[in-house]
Amino acid sequence: MNRTDRLYALVEELRAVSPRPRSARWLAARFEVSTRTVERDISALQQAGVPIWAEPGRTGGYVVDRSRTLPPVNLSPGEAVAMAVALHRLAGTPFATAAGAALRKLVAVLPPADVAEAHRLAGRVHLIDRGPAGPVPAAVADAVAAGLVLRLRYADRGGTDSLRDVEPLAYLGNPTHWYLVAWCRLRDGVRCFRTDRIVSVRPLAEPVTRELRAEDIDIPRHRLRPLSLV
């Protein structure tokens, strides 16, 4: 999770339990960072005007004033794309038109920079038919959003592991599974990795410089649907 998303998530976590406090140690474990990082993030939020204060004592921690924080319709770019994926599954139902209108309203309240980032992320998601309901590992999702090279340990259909450095380019979802579409340096080409077969994943510091081309996905265009935020 990048810092901007973590700041959003910190506020929402504190809002959800307010007026009860959350300790720096609890928040550090929740977001898989150090307590020092949490303290820096809280300080940055306080300087930005978010009404967070610290309650002392053994059961103390950080508290946010729910009545003065932004309402939850202030989505992060990643949350907007998540909503688009979920609403996409309503296609063909009586609620499809209403779902599309709701998504446009949500996107309309985002700051311009977040709208641009949400469209960039949505452009990396391709669905076949209605798309899947299965999960994507958080580390994979974060790296695709951040545009970082990944080191994967991947099990093939026979269960044999291999270690690969890949450049994530997009997601591909069919009715059963999510796939990570990436340039595989081991195979020197674009490959699709089923996310439930990824044994471990570690983001590297190296940025991805490639872009996915239409011809890289060998699927008839009439079956492939790009994710849309409009």
Coordinates of N, CA and C in Angstrom, one line a residue:
M1 N 0.8 -1.2 0.0 CA 0.0 0.0 0.0 C 0.9 1.2 0.0
N2 N 0.7 2.2 -1.0 CA 1.5 3.4 -1.0 C 1.0 4.3 0.1
R3 N 1.8 5.4 0.3 CA 1.5 6.3 1.5 C 0.2 7.0 1.3
T4 N -0.1 7.5 0.1 CA -1.4 8.2 0.0 C -2.6 7.3 0.3
D5 N -2.6 6.1 -0.1 CA -3.7 5.1 0.2 C -3.7 4.8 1.7
R6 N -2.5 4.7 2.3 CA -2.4 4.4 3.7 C -3.0 5.6 4.5
L7 N -2.7 6.8 4.1 CA -3.3 8.0 4.8 C -4.8 8.0 4.8
Y8 N -5.4 7.7 3.6 CA -6.8 7.5 3.5 C -7.3 6.4 4.5
A9 N -6.6 5.3 4.4 CA -7.0 4.1 5.2 C -6.9 4.4 6.7
L10 N -5.9 5.1 7.1 CA -5.7 5.5 8.6 C -6.9 6.3 9.1
V11 N -7.3 7.3 8.3 CA -8.4 8.1 8.7 C -9.7 7.3 8.8
E12 N -9.9 6.4 7.8 CA -11.1 5.6 7.8 C -11.1 4.6 8.9
E13 N -10.0 4.0 9.3 CA -9.9 3.1 10.4 C -10.2 3.8 11.7
L14 N -9.7 5.0 11.9 CA -10.0 5.8 13.1 C -11.5 6.2 13.1
R15 N -12.0 6.6 12.0 CA -13.4 7.0 11.9 C -14.3 5.8 12.3
A16 N -13.9 4.6 11.9 CA -14.8 3.4 12.1 C -15.0 3.1 13.5
V17 N -13.9 3.4 14.4 CA -14.0 3.0 15.8 C -14.2 4.2 16.7
S18 N -14.2 5.4 16.2 CA -14.3 6.6 17.0 C -15.6 6.5 17.8
P19 N -15.6 6.9 19.1 CA -14.6 7.7 19.8 C -13.6 6.8 20.5
R20 N -13.5 5.5 20.2 CA -12.5 4.6 20.8 C -11.2 4.9 20.2
P21 N -10.1 4.7 20.9 CA -8.8 5.0 20.3 C -8.1 3.8 19.7
R22 N -7.2 4.0 18.8 CA -6.3 2.9 18.2 C -4.9 3.3 18.5
S23 N -4.2 2.3 19.1 CA -2.8 2.6 19.4 C -1.9 2.6 18.2
A24 N -0.7 3.3 18.3 CA 0.2 3.3 17.2 C 0.7 1.8 16.9
R25 N 0.8 1.0 17.9 CA 1.3 -0.4 17.7 C 0.2 -1.1 16.9
W26 N -1.1 -1.0 17.3 CA -2.1 -1.7 16.6 C -2.2 -1.2 15.2
L27 N -2.1 0.1 14.9 CA -2.2 0.6 13.5 C -1.0 0.1 12.7
A28 N 0.2 0.0 13.4 CA 1.4 -0.4 12.6 C 1.2 -1.9 12.2
A29 N 0.6 -2.7 13.1 CA 0.4 -4.1 12.7 C -0.7 -4.2 11.6
R30 N -1.7 -3.4 11.7 CA -2.8 -3.4 10.7 C -2.3 -3.1 9.3
F31 N -1.4 -2.1 9.2 CA -0.9 -1.6 7.9 C 0.5 -2.1 7.6
E32 N 1.0 -3.0 8.4 CA 2.3 -3.7 8.1 C 3.4 -2.6 7.9
V33 N 3.5 -1.7 8.8 CA 4.6 -0.7 8.8 C 5.1 -0.6 10.3
S34 N 6.1 0.3 10.5 CA 6.6 0.5 11.8 C 5.8 1.5 12.6
T35 N 5.9 1.5 13.9 CA 5.1 2.5 14.7 C 5.6 3.9 14.4
R36 N 6.9 4.0 14.0 CA 7.5 5.3 13.7 C 6.8 5.8 12.4
T37 N 6.5 4.9 11.4 CA 5.8 5.4 10.2 C 4.4 5.8 10.5
V38 N 3.7 5.1 11.4 CA 2.4 5.5 11.8 C 2.4 6.9 12.4
E39 N 3.4 7.1 13.3 CA 3.5 8.4 14.0 C 3.7 9.5 13.0
R40 N 4.6 9.3 12.0 CA 4.8 10.3 10.9 C 3.5 10.5 10.1
D41 N 2.8 9.4 9.8 CA 1.6 9.6 9.0 C 0.5 10.4 9.8
I42 N 0.4 10.1 11.1 CA -0.6 10.8 11.9 C -0.2 12.3 12.0
S43 N 1.1 12.6 12.2 CA 1.6 14.0 12.2 C 1.2 14.7 10.9
A44 N 1.4 14.0 9.8 CA 1.1 14.6 8.5 C -0.4 14.9 8.3
L45 N -1.2 14.0 8.8 CA -2.7 14.2 8.8 C -3.1 15.4 9.7
Q46 N -2.5 15.4 10.8 CA -2.8 16.6 11.8 C -2.4 17.9 11.1
Q47 N -1.2 17.9 10.5 CA -0.8 19.2 9.8 C -1.7 19.5 8.7
A48 N -2.3 18.5 8.1 CA -3.2 18.8 7.0 C -4.6 19.2 7.5
G49 N -4.8 19.2 8.8 CA -6.1 19.7 9.4 C -7.0 18.6 9.8
V50 N -6.6 17.4 9.7 CA -7.5 16.3 10.1 C -7.5 16.3 11.7
P51 N -8.7 16.3 12.3 CA -8.8 16.5 13.7 C -8.5 15.1 14.5
I52 N -7.2 14.8 14.6 CA -6.8 13.6 15.3 C -6.0 14.1 16.5
W53 N -6.3 13.4 17.6 CA -5.5 13.7 18.8 C -5.2 12.4 19.5
A54 N -4.2 12.5 20.4 CA -3.7 11.3 21.2 C -4.3 11.3 22.6
E55 N -4.8 10.1 23.0 CA -5.3 9.9 24.3 C -4.2 9.2 25.1
P56 N -3.8 9.7 26.2 CA -2.7 9.0 27.0 C -3.2 7.9 27.8
G57 N -2.3 7.1 28.3 CA -2.7 6.0 29.2 C -2.5 4.6 28.5
R58 N -2.6 3.6 29.4 CA -2.4 2.2 28.9 C -3.4 1.8 27.8
T59 N -4.6 2.3 27.8 CA -5.6 2.0 26.8 C -5.8 3.1 25.8
G60 N -4.9 4.0 25.8 CA -5.0 5.2 24.9 C -4.6 4.9 23.5
G61 N -4.5 6.0 22.8 CA -4.1 5.9 21.4 C -4.6 7.1 20.6
Y62 N -4.8 6.9 19.3 CA -5.2 8.0 18.4 C -6.7 8.0 18.2
V63 N -7.3 9.2 18.2 CA -8.8 9.3 18.1 C -9.0 10.4 17.0
V64 N -10.0 10.2 16.2 CA -10.4 11.2 15.2 C -11.8 11.7 15.5
D65 N -12.1 12.9 15.3 CA -13.4 13.5 15.4 C -14.3 13.2 14.2
R66 N -15.2 12.2 14.3 CA -16.0 11.8 13.2 C -16.8 12.9 12.6
S67 N -17.3 13.8 13.4 CA -18.2 14.9 12.9 C -17.4 15.9 12.0
R68 N -16.1 15.9 12.1 CA -15.3 16.9 11.4 C -14.4 16.3 10.3
T69 N -14.5 15.0 10.1 CA -13.7 14.4 9.1 C -14.5 14.3 7.8
L70 N -13.8 14.1 6.7 CA -14.4 14.0 5.4 C -15.3 12.8 5.4
P71 N -16.5 12.8 4.7 CA -17.3 11.7 4.6 C -16.7 10.6 3.7
P72 N -17.2 9.3 3.8 CA -16.5 8.2 3.2 C -16.7 8.2 1.6
V73 N -17.5 9.2 1.1 CA -17.5 9.2 -0.4 C -16.3 9.8 -1.0
N74 N -15.3 10.3 -0.2 CA -14.0 10.7 -0.8 C -13.2 9.5 -1.0
L75 N -13.3 8.9 -2.1 CA -12.6 7.6 -2.4 C -11.2 7.9 -2.9
S76 N -10.4 6.9 -2.6 CA -9.0 6.9 -3.2 C -9.2 6.3 -4.6
P77 N -8.2 6.5 -5.5 CA -8.3 6.0 -6.9 C -8.5 4.5 -6.9
G78 N -7.8 3.8 -6.0 CA -7.9 2.3 -5.9 C -9.3 1.9 -5.5
E79 N -9.9 2.6 -4.6 CA -11.3 2.3 -4.2 C -12.3 2.6 -5.3
A80 N -12.1 3.6 -6.1 CA -12.9 3.9 -7.2 C -12.9 2.7 -8.2
V81 N -11.7 2.2 -8.5 CA -11.6 1.1 -9.4 C -12.2 -0.2 -8.8
A82 N -12.1 -0.4 -7.5 CA -12.7 -1.5 -6.9 C -14.2 -1.5 -7.0
M83 N -14.8 -0.2 -6.9 CA -16.2 -0.1 -7.0 C -16.6 -0.4 -8.5
A84 N -15.8 0.0 -9.4 CA -16.1 -0.2 -10.8 C -16.1 -1.7 -11.1
V85 N -15.1 -2.5 -10.6 CA -15.1 -3.9 -10.8 C -16.4 -4.6 -10.2
A86 N -16.8 -4.1 -9.0 CA -17.9 -4.7 -8.3 C -19.2 -4.4 -9.1
L87 N -19.3 -3.2 -9.5 CA -20.5 -2.8 -10.2 C -20.6 -3.4 -11.6
H88 N -19.5 -3.7 -12.2 CA -19.5 -4.4 -13.5 C -20.2 -5.7 -13.5
R89 N -20.3 -6.3 -12.3 CA -21.0 -7.6 -12.2 C -22.5 -7.5 -12.2
L90 N -23.0 -6.2 -12.2 CA -24.4 -6.0 -12.2 C -24.9 -5.9 -13.7
A91 N -24.0 -6.0 -14.6 CA -24.4 -5.9 -16.0 C -25.5 -7.0 -16.3
G92 N -26.6 -6.6 -17.0 CA -27.6 -7.5 -17.3 C -28.7 -7.6 -16.3
T93 N -28.5 -6.9 -15.1 CA -29.5 -7.0 -14.1 C -30.3 -5.7 -14.1
P94 N -31.5 -5.6 -13.4 CA -32.3 -4.4 -13.5 C -31.6 -3.2 -12.8
F95 N -30.4 -3.4 -12.2 CA -29.8 -2.3 -11.5 C -28.5 -1.8 -12.2
A96 N -28.3 -2.3 -13.5 CA -27.1 -1.9 -14.2 C -27.1 -0.4 -14.5
T97 N -28.2 0.2 -14.9 CA -28.2 1.6 -15.2 C -28.0 2.4 -13.9
A98 N -28.6 2.0 -12.8 CA -28.4 2.8 -11.6 C -27.0 2.6 -11.1
A99 N -26.4 1.4 -11.3 CA -25.0 1.2 -10.8 C -24.1 2.1 -11.6
G100 N -24.3 2.3 -12.9 CA -23.4 3.1 -13.7 C -23.6 4.6 -13.3
A101 N -24.8 5.0 -13.0 CA -25.0 6.4 -12.5 C -24.3 6.6 -11.2
A102 N -24.4 5.6 -10.3 CA -23.8 5.8 -9.0 C -22.3 5.9 -9.1
L103 N -21.7 5.1 -10.0 CA -20.2 5.2 -10.1 C -19.8 6.6 -10.7
R104 N -20.6 7.1 -11.6 CA -20.2 8.4 -12.2 C -20.3 9.5 -11.1
K105 N -21.3 9.4 -10.2 CA -21.4 10.4 -9.1 C -20.2 10.3 -8.2
L106 N -19.8 9.0 -7.9 CA -18.6 8.9 -7.0 C -17.4 9.4 -7.6
V107 N -17.1 9.2 -8.9 CA -16.0 9.7 -9.6 C -16.0 11.2 -9.7
A108 N -17.2 11.8 -9.8 CA -17.3 13.2 -10.0 C -16.8 14.0 -8.8
V109 N -16.8 13.4 -7.6 CA -16.4 14.1 -6.4 C -14.9 14.0 -6.1
L110 N -14.2 13.1 -6.9 CA -12.8 13.0 -6.7 C -12.0 14.2 -7.2
P111 N -10.9 14.5 -6.6 CA -10.0 15.6 -7.1 C -9.5 15.2 -8.5
P112 N -9.2 16.1 -9.4 CA -8.8 15.8 -10.7 C -7.6 14.8 -10.8
A113 N -6.6 15.0 -9.9 CA -5.5 14.1 -9.9 C -5.9 12.7 -9.6
D114 N -6.8 12.5 -8.7 CA -7.3 11.2 -8.3 C -8.1 10.6 -9.5
V115 N -8.9 11.4 -10.2 CA -9.6 10.9 -11.3 C -8.7 10.4 -12.4
A116 N -7.6 11.1 -12.7 CA -6.6 10.7 -13.7 C -6.0 9.4 -13.2
E117 N -5.6 9.2 -11.9 CA -5.0 8.0 -11.5 C -6.0 6.8 -11.5
A118 N -7.3 7.1 -11.2 CA -8.3 6.0 -11.2 C -8.5 5.5 -12.7
H119 N -8.5 6.4 -13.6 CA -8.6 6.0 -15.0 C -7.4 5.2 -15.5
R120 N -6.2 5.6 -15.0 CA -5.0 4.9 -15.3 C -5.0 3.5 -14.8
L121 N -5.5 3.3 -13.6 CA -5.6 2.0 -13.0 C -6.7 1.2 -13.7
A122 N -7.8 1.8 -14.0 CA -8.9 1.1 -14.7 C -8.4 0.6 -16.1
G123 N -7.6 1.4 -16.7 CA -7.1 1.0 -18.0 C -6.2 -0.3 -18.0
R124 N -5.8 -0.7 -16.8 CA -5.0 -1.9 -16.6 C -5.8 -3.1 -16.2
V125 N -7.1 -3.0 -16.3 CA -8.0 -4.1 -15.9 C -8.9 -4.5 -17.1
H126 N -8.8 -5.8 -17.5 CA -9.6 -6.3 -18.6 C -10.4 -7.5 -18.1
L127 N -11.6 -7.6 -18.5 CA -12.5 -8.6 -18.0 C -13.1 -9.4 -19.2
I128 N -13.2 -10.7 -18.9 CA -13.8 -11.6 -19.9 C -15.2 -12.0 -19.3
D129 N -16.2 -11.7 -20.1 CA -17.6 -11.9 -19.7 C -17.9 -11.0 -18.4
R130 N -18.4 -11.6 -17.3 CA -18.7 -10.8 -16.1 C -17.5 -10.7 -15.2
G131 N -16.4 -11.4 -15.4 CA -15.3 -11.3 -14.5 C -15.5 -12.1 -13.3
P132 N -14.4 -12.4 -12.6 CA -14.4 -13.3 -11.4 C -14.7 -12.6 -10.1
A133 N -15.0 -13.5 -9.1 CA -15.2 -13.0 -7.8 C -14.0 -13.3 -6.9
G134 N -13.0 -14.0 -7.4 CA -11.9 -14.5 -6.6 C -11.0 -13.3 -6.2
P135 N -10.1 -13.5 -5.1 CA -9.3 -12.5 -4.6 C -8.0 -12.3 -5.4
V136 N -7.3 -11.2 -5.3 CA -6.0 -10.9 -5.8 C -5.1 -10.6 -4.6
P137 N -3.9 -11.3 -4.5 CA -3.0 -11.0 -3.3 C -2.7 -9.5 -3.2
A138 N -2.8 -9.0 -2.0 CA -2.6 -7.5 -1.7 C -1.3 -7.0 -2.3
A139 N -0.2 -7.8 -2.1 CA 1.1 -7.4 -2.6 C 1.1 -7.2 -4.1
V140 N 0.4 -8.1 -4.8 CA 0.3 -8.0 -6.3 C -0.5 -6.7 -6.6
A141 N -1.6 -6.5 -6.0 CA -2.4 -5.3 -6.3 C -1.7 -4.0 -6.1
D142 N -0.9 -4.0 -4.9 CA -0.2 -2.8 -4.6 C 0.9 -2.5 -5.7
A143 N 1.6 -3.6 -6.1 CA 2.7 -3.4 -7.0 C 2.2 -3.0 -8.4
V144 N 1.1 -3.5 -8.8 CA 0.5 -3.1 -10.1 C 0.2 -1.7 -10.1
A145 N -0.5 -1.2 -9.0 CA -0.8 0.2 -8.9 C 0.4 1.1 -8.8
A146 N 1.4 0.6 -8.1 CA 2.6 1.4 -8.0 C 3.6 1.3 -9.2
G147 N 3.3 0.3 -10.1 CA 4.2 0.2 -11.3 C 5.6 -0.3 -10.9
L148 N 5.7 -1.4 -10.1 CA 6.9 -1.9 -9.6 C 7.1 -3.3 -10.2
V149 N 8.4 -3.7 -10.4 CA 8.7 -5.0 -10.8 C 8.5 -5.9 -9.6
L150 N 8.0 -7.2 -9.9 CA 7.8 -8.1 -8.8 C 8.7 -9.3 -9.0
R151 N 9.1 -9.9 -7.8 CA 9.7 -11.2 -7.8 C 8.7 -12.2 -7.3
L152 N 8.3 -13.1 -8.2 CA 7.3 -14.1 -7.9 C 7.9 -15.5 -7.7
R153 N 7.3 -16.2 -6.8 CA 7.5 -17.7 -6.7 C 6.2 -18.2 -7.2
Y154 N 6.2 -18.9 -8.3 CA 4.9 -19.2 -9.0 C 4.9 -20.8 -9.2
A155 N 3.7 -21.4 -8.9 CA 3.5 -22.8 -9.1 C 2.7 -23.0 -10.3
D156 N 3.2 -23.9 -11.2 CA 2.5 -24.2 -12.4 C 1.4 -25.2 -12.1
R157 N 0.6 -25.6 -13.1 CA -0.5 -26.5 -12.9 C -0.1 -27.8 -12.3
G158 N 1.1 -28.2 -12.4 CA 1.6 -29.5 -11.8 C 2.2 -29.3 -10.4
G159 N 2.2 -28.0 -10.0 CA 2.7 -27.7 -8.6 C 4.1 -27.4 -8.5
T160 N 4.8 -27.4 -9.7 CA 6.3 -27.1 -9.7 C 6.5 -25.6 -9.5
D161 N 7.4 -25.2 -8.6 CA 7.6 -23.8 -8.3 C 8.7 -23.3 -9.3
S162 N 8.7 -22.0 -9.6 CA 9.8 -21.3 -10.3 C 9.8 -19.9 -9.8
L163 N 11.0 -19.3 -9.8 CA 11.3 -17.9 -9.3 C 11.4 -17.0 -10.5
R164 N 10.6 -16.0 -10.6 CA 10.6 -15.1 -11.8 C 10.5 -13.7 -11.4
D165 N 11.3 -12.8 -12.1 CA 11.1 -11.4 -12.0 C 10.2 -11.0 -13.1
V166 N 9.1 -10.3 -12.8 CA 8.1 -9.9 -13.9 C 7.8 -8.5 -13.8
E167 N 7.4 -7.9 -14.9 CA 7.0 -6.5 -15.0 C 5.4 -6.5 -15.1
P168 N 4.7 -6.2 -14.1 CA 3.2 -6.2 -14.1 C 2.7 -5.2 -15.1
L169 N 1.7 -5.6 -15.9 CA 1.2 -4.7 -16.9 C -0.3 -4.5 -16.8
A170 N -1.0 -5.6 -16.3 CA -2.5 -5.5 -16.3 C -3.1 -6.6 -15.4
Y171 N -4.4 -6.5 -15.2 CA -5.1 -7.6 -14.6 C -6.0 -8.2 -15.7
L172 N -6.3 -9.5 -15.7 CA -7.2 -10.1 -16.6 C -8.1 -11.0 -15.8
G173 N -9.4 -10.8 -15.8 CA -10.3 -11.6 -15.0 C -11.3 -12.4 -15.9
N174 N -11.4 -13.7 -15.8 CA -12.4 -14.4 -16.4 C -13.5 -14.9 -15.4
P175 N -14.5 -15.6 -15.8 CA -15.5 -16.0 -14.8 C -15.0 -16.8 -13.6
T176 N -13.8 -17.3 -13.6 CA -13.3 -18.2 -12.5 C -12.1 -17.6 -11.8
H177 N -11.2 -16.9 -12.5 CA -9.9 -16.5 -11.8 C -9.5 -15.1 -12.3
W178 N -8.6 -14.5 -11.4 CA -7.9 -13.4 -11.8 C -6.5 -13.8 -12.3
Y179 N -6.0 -13.1 -13.3 CA -4.6 -13.3 -13.8 C -3.8 -12.0 -13.7
L180 N -2.6 -12.1 -13.4 CA -1.6 -11.0 -13.6 C -1.0 -11.1 -14.9
V181 N -1.2 -10.1 -15.8 CA -0.5 -10.1 -17.1 C 0.8 -9.3 -16.9
A182 N 1.9 -9.9 -17.2 CA 3.2 -9.3 -17.0 C 4.2 -9.8 -18.0
W183 N 5.2 -9.0 -18.2 CA 6.4 -9.3 -19.0 C 7.3 -10.2 -18.1
C184 N 7.5 -11.5 -18.5 CA 8.3 -12.4 -17.7 C 9.7 -12.4 -18.2
R185 N 10.6 -12.0 -17.4 CA 12.0 -11.9 -17.8 C 12.6 -13.3 -18.0
L186 N 12.1 -14.3 -17.3 CA 12.6 -15.7 -17.4 C 12.2 -16.2 -18.8
R187 N 11.0 -15.9 -19.3 CA 10.6 -16.4 -20.6 C 10.7 -15.3 -21.7
D188 N 11.1 -14.1 -21.3 CA 11.3 -13.0 -22.3 C 10.1 -12.8 -23.2
G189 N 9.0 -12.7 -22.5 CA 7.7 -12.4 -23.2 C 6.6 -12.2 -22.2
V190 N 5.4 -11.8 -22.7 CA 4.2 -11.6 -21.9 C 3.6 -12.9 -21.5
R191 N 3.3 -13.0 -20.2 CA 2.7 -14.2 -19.7 C 1.6 -13.8 -18.7
C192 N 0.6 -14.8 -18.6 CA -0.5 -14.6 -17.6 C -0.2 -15.5 -16.4
F193 N -0.2 -15.0 -15.2 CA 0.0 -15.7 -14.0 C -1.3 -15.8 -13.2
R194 N -1.8 -17.0 -13.0 CA -3.1 -17.1 -12.2 C -2.7 -16.7 -10.7
T195 N -3.5 -15.8 -10.2 CA -3.1 -15.2 -8.9 C -3.1 -16.2 -7.8
D196 N -4.0 -17.2 -7.8 CA -4.1 -18.2 -6.7 C -2.9 -19.2 -6.8
R197 N -2.1 -19.1 -7.8 CA -0.9 -20.0 -7.9 C 0.4 -19.2 -7.6
I198 N 0.2 -17.9 -7.2 CA 1.4 -17.2 -6.8 C 1.7 -17.6 -5.3
V199 N 2.8 -18.2 -5.1 CA 3.2 -18.7 -3.8 C 3.7 -17.6 -2.9
S200 N 4.5 -16.7 -3.4 CA 5.0 -15.6 -2.7 C 5.3 -14.5 -3.7
V201 N 5.3 -13.3 -3.2 CA 5.6 -12.1 -4.1 C 6.3 -11.0 -3.3
R202 N 7.3 -10.4 -3.9 CA 8.1 -9.4 -3.3 C 8.3 -8.2 -4.3
P203 N 7.8 -7.0 -4.0 CA 8.0 -5.9 -4.9 C 9.5 -5.5 -4.8
L204 N 10.1 -5.2 -6.0 CA 11.4 -4.6 -6.1 C 11.3 -3.1 -6.3
A205 N 12.5 -2.5 -6.1 CA 12.5 -1.0 -6.2 C 12.5 -0.5 -7.7
E206 N 12.6 -1.4 -8.6 CA 12.7 -1.1 -10.0 C 11.3 -0.7 -10.6
P207 N 11.2 0.4 -11.3 CA 9.9 0.7 -11.9 C 9.7 0.0 -13.2
V208 N 8.4 -0.2 -13.5 CA 8.0 -0.9 -14.8 C 8.0 0.2 -15.9
T209 N 8.6 -0.1 -17.0 CA 8.6 0.9 -18.1 C 7.8 0.5 -19.3
R210 N 7.4 -0.8 -19.4 CA 6.6 -1.3 -20.5 C 5.2 -0.9 -20.4
E211 N 4.4 -1.0 -21.5 CA 3.0 -0.8 -21.6 C 2.4 -2.0 -22.3
L212 N 1.2 -2.4 -21.9 CA 0.6 -3.6 -22.5 C 0.0 -3.1 -23.9
R213 N 0.2 -3.9 -24.9 CA -0.3 -3.7 -26.2 C -1.5 -4.6 -26.5
A214 N -2.4 -4.2 -27.3 CA -3.6 -5.0 -27.6 C -3.3 -6.4 -28.1
E215 N -2.3 -6.5 -28.9 CA -1.9 -7.8 -29.5 C -1.3 -8.7 -28.4
D216 N -0.9 -8.2 -27.2 CA -0.3 -9.0 -26.2 C -1.3 -10.0 -25.6
I217 N -2.6 -9.6 -25.7 CA -3.6 -10.5 -25.1 C -4.3 -11.3 -26.2
D218 N -4.0 -12.6 -26.3 CA -4.5 -13.4 -27.4 C -5.9 -13.9 -27.1
I219 N -6.9 -12.9 -27.0 CA -8.3 -13.2 -26.8 C -9.1 -12.4 -27.7
P220 N -10.1 -13.0 -28.4 CA -11.0 -12.2 -29.3 C -11.5 -11.0 -28.7
R221 N -11.4 -9.9 -29.4 CA -11.7 -8.6 -28.8 C -13.2 -8.5 -28.4
H222 N -14.1 -9.2 -29.1 CA -15.5 -9.1 -28.7 C -15.8 -9.7 -27.4
R223 N -14.8 -10.6 -26.8 CA -15.0 -11.2 -25.5 C -14.4 -10.4 -24.4
L224 N -13.5 -9.5 -24.8 CA -12.7 -8.8 -23.8 C -13.3 -7.4 -23.5
R225 N -13.5 -7.1 -22.3 CA -14.1 -5.8 -21.9 C -13.2 -5.0 -21.1
P226 N -12.8 -3.8 -21.5 CA -12.0 -2.9 -20.6 C -12.8 -2.4 -19.5
L227 N -12.3 -2.2 -18.4 CA -13.0 -1.7 -17.2 C -13.2 -0.2 -17.5
S228 N -14.4 0.3 -17.2 CA -14.7 1.7 -17.5 C -15.2 2.4 -16.2
L229 N -14.9 3.6 -16.0 CA -15.4 4.4 -14.9 C -16.5 5.3 -15.2
V230 N -17.0 5.2 -16.5 CA -18.1 6.1 -16.9 C -19.3 5.3 -17.4

